[in-house]
Short mmCIF file of C-alpha atoms in Angstrom, two decimals:
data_model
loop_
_atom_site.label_atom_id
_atom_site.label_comp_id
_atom_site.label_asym_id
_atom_site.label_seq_id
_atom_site.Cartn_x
_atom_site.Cartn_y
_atom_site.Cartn_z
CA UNK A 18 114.38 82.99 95.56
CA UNK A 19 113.10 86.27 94.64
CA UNK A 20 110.52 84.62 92.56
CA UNK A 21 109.33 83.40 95.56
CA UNK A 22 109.36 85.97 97.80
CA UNK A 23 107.15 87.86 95.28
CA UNK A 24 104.86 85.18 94.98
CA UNK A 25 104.98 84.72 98.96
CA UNK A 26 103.53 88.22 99.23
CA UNK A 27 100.90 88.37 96.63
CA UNK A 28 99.77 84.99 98.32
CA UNK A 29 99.82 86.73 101.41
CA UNK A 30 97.97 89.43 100.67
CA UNK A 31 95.62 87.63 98.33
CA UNK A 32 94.37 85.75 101.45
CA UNK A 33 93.81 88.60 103.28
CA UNK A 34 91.49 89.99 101.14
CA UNK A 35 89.90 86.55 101.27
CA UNK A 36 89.37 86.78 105.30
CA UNK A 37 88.35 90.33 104.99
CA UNK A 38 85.78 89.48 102.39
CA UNK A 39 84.63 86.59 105.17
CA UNK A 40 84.79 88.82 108.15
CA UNK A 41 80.41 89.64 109.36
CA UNK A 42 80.52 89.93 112.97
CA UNK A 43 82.08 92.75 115.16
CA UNK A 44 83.83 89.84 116.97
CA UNK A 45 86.03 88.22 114.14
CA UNK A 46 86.90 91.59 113.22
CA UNK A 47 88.13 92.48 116.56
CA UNK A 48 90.19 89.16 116.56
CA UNK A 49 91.26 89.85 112.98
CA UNK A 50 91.95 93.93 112.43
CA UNK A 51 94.51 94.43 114.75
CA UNK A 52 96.39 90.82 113.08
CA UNK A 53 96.22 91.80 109.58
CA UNK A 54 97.71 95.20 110.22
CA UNK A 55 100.68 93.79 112.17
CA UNK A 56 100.64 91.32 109.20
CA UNK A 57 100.65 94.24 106.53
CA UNK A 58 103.37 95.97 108.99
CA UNK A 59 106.03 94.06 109.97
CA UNK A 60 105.48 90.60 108.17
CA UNK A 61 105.19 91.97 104.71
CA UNK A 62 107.79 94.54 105.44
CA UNK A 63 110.43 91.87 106.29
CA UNK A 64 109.31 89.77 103.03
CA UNK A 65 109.87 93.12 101.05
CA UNK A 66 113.33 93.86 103.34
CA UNK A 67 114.53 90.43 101.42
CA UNK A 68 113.30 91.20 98.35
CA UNK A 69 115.25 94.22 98.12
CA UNK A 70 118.21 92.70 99.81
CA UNK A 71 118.04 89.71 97.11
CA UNK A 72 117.75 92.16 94.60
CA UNK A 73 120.81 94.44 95.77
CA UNK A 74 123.29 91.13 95.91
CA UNK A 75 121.87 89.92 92.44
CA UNK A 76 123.50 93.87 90.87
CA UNK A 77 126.08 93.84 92.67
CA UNK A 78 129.59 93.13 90.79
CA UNK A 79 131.49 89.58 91.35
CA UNK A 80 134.45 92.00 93.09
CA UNK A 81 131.82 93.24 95.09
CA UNK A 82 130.26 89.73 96.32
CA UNK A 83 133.73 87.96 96.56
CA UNK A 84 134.16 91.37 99.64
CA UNK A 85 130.73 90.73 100.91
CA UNK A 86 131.52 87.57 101.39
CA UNK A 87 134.73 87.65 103.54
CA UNK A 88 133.17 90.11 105.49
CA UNK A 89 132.53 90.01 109.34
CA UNK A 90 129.18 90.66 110.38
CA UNK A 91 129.70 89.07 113.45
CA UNK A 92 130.06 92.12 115.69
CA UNK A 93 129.58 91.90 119.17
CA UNK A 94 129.28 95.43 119.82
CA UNK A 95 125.21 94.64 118.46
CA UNK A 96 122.82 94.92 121.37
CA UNK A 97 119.39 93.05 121.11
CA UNK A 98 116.55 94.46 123.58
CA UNK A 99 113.24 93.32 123.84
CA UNK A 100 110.02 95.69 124.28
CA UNK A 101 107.30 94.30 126.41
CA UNK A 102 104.36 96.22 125.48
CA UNK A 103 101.14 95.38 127.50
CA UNK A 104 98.91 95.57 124.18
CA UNK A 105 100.56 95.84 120.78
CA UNK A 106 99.83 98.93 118.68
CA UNK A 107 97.86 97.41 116.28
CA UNK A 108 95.28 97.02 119.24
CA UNK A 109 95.59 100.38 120.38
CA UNK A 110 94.85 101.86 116.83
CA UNK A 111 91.92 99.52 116.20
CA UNK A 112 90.64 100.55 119.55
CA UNK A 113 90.95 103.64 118.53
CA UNK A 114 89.66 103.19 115.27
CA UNK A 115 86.27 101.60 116.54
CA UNK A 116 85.51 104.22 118.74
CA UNK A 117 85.08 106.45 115.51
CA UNK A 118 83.71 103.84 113.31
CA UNK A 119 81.21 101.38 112.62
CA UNK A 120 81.81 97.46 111.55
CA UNK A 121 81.66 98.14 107.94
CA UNK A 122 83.74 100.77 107.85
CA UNK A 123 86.25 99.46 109.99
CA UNK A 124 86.20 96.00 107.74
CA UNK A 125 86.81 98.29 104.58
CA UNK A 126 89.91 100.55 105.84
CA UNK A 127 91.65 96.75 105.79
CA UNK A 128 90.52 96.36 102.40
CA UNK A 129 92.06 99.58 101.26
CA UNK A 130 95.24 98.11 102.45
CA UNK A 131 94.95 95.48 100.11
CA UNK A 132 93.10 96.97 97.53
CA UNK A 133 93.88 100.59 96.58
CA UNK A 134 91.37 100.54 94.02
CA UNK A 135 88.43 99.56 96.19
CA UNK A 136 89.13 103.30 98.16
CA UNK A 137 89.41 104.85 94.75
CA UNK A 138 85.71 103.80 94.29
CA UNK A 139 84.94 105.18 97.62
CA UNK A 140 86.59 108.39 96.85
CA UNK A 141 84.26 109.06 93.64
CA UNK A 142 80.95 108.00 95.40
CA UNK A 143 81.81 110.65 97.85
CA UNK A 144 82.64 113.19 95.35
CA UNK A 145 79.56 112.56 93.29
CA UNK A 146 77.40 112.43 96.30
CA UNK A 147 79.01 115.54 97.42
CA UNK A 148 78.28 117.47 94.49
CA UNK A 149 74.86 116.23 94.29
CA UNK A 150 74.89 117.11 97.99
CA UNK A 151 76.59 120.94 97.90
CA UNK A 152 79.49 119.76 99.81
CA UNK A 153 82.33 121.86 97.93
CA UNK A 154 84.98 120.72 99.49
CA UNK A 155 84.75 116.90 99.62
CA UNK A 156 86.54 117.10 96.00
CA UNK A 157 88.79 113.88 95.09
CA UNK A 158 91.95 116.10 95.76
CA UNK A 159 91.18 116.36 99.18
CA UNK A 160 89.75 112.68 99.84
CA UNK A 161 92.50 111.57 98.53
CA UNK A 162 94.78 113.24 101.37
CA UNK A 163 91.85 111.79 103.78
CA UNK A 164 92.91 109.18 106.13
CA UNK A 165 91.12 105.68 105.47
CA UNK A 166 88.66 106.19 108.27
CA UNK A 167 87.64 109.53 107.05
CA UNK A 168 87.15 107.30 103.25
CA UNK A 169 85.24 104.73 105.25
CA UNK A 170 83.06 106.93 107.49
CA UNK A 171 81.92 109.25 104.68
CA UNK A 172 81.03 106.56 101.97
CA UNK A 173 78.92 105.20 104.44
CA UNK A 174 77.35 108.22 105.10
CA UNK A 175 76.13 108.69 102.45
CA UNK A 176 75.42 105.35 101.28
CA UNK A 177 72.57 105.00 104.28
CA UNK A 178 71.73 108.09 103.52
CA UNK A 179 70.71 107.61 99.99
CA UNK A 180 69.02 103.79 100.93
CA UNK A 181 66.71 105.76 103.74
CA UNK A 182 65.69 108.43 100.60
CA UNK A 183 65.24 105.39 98.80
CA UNK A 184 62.88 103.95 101.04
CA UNK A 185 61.51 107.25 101.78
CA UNK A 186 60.77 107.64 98.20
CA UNK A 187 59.25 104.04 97.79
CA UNK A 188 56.95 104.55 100.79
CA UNK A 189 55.66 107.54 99.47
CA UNK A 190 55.31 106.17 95.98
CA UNK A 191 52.90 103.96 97.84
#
């Protein structure tokens, strides 16, 4: 079962990336950002609650297991409640989020969820442009205490700037 659960969540987040990759229009991602975080937050966290509960039960000793097992759980002092939230927060933070962002941007801070290394790239495209630029203190240490929008916003910053003074260049060439 473990083995599964493992393979459950690399599946899981495998496809994610896939959908991300897909997502081009401002429409699909407003469908699809707030879903994949809730996804990343609560569905992957229960998947990784089992693993670790699997995993505590499998090192646990037989004297142990033969307790947990004539245990009571059953208590009736538990209370359940339910929260009715008009919007869930994933909405509110991609609201949020898009009021400081642009499409691409927005599309990549899910990819850093999923892909650590794709905002490692980021984070040394910014640096080099920032040295090339003067800006001292846009140094990897501090973009990597930078929040994923800040990542996004800045990488694309710079990228458009340095495809206008491409173009620039190119017309002038002319």
């Amino acid at each position: 079962m473990s083995d599964r659960l493992i393979l459950l969540q690399d599946k899981i987040c495998q496809d994610a990336l896939t959908v991300i990759n897909r997502c081009e229009s401002h429409d699909e991602l407003d469908f699809l950002f707030p879903e994949i975080i809730r996804i990343k937050n609560h569905d992957l966290a229960v998947l990784d609650s089992w693993q670790n509960h699997i995993n505590w039960i499998q090192s646990l000793p037989s004297s142990e297991l033969k307790l947990l097992s004539s245990a009571d759980f059953n208590n009736s002092d538990t209370h359940y409640s339910t929260i009715n939230l008009a919007e869930p927060p994933e909405q509110l933070v991609y609201e949020s989020l898009a009021e400081k962002s642009h499409f691409y941007s927005l599309r990549d801070q899910l990819l850093f969820i999923f892909e650590p290394e794709l905002r490692r790239e980021y984070e040394f495209y910014i640096s080099e442009q920032a040295v090339i630029t003067g800006y001292k203190t846009l140094v990897t240490s501090n973009l990597q205490q930078a929040s994923d929008l800040t990542v996004g916003n800045l990488y694309y910053y710079f990228k458009i700037r340095d495809e206008s003074k491409d173009e620039t260049e190119v017309v002038s060439a002319n």
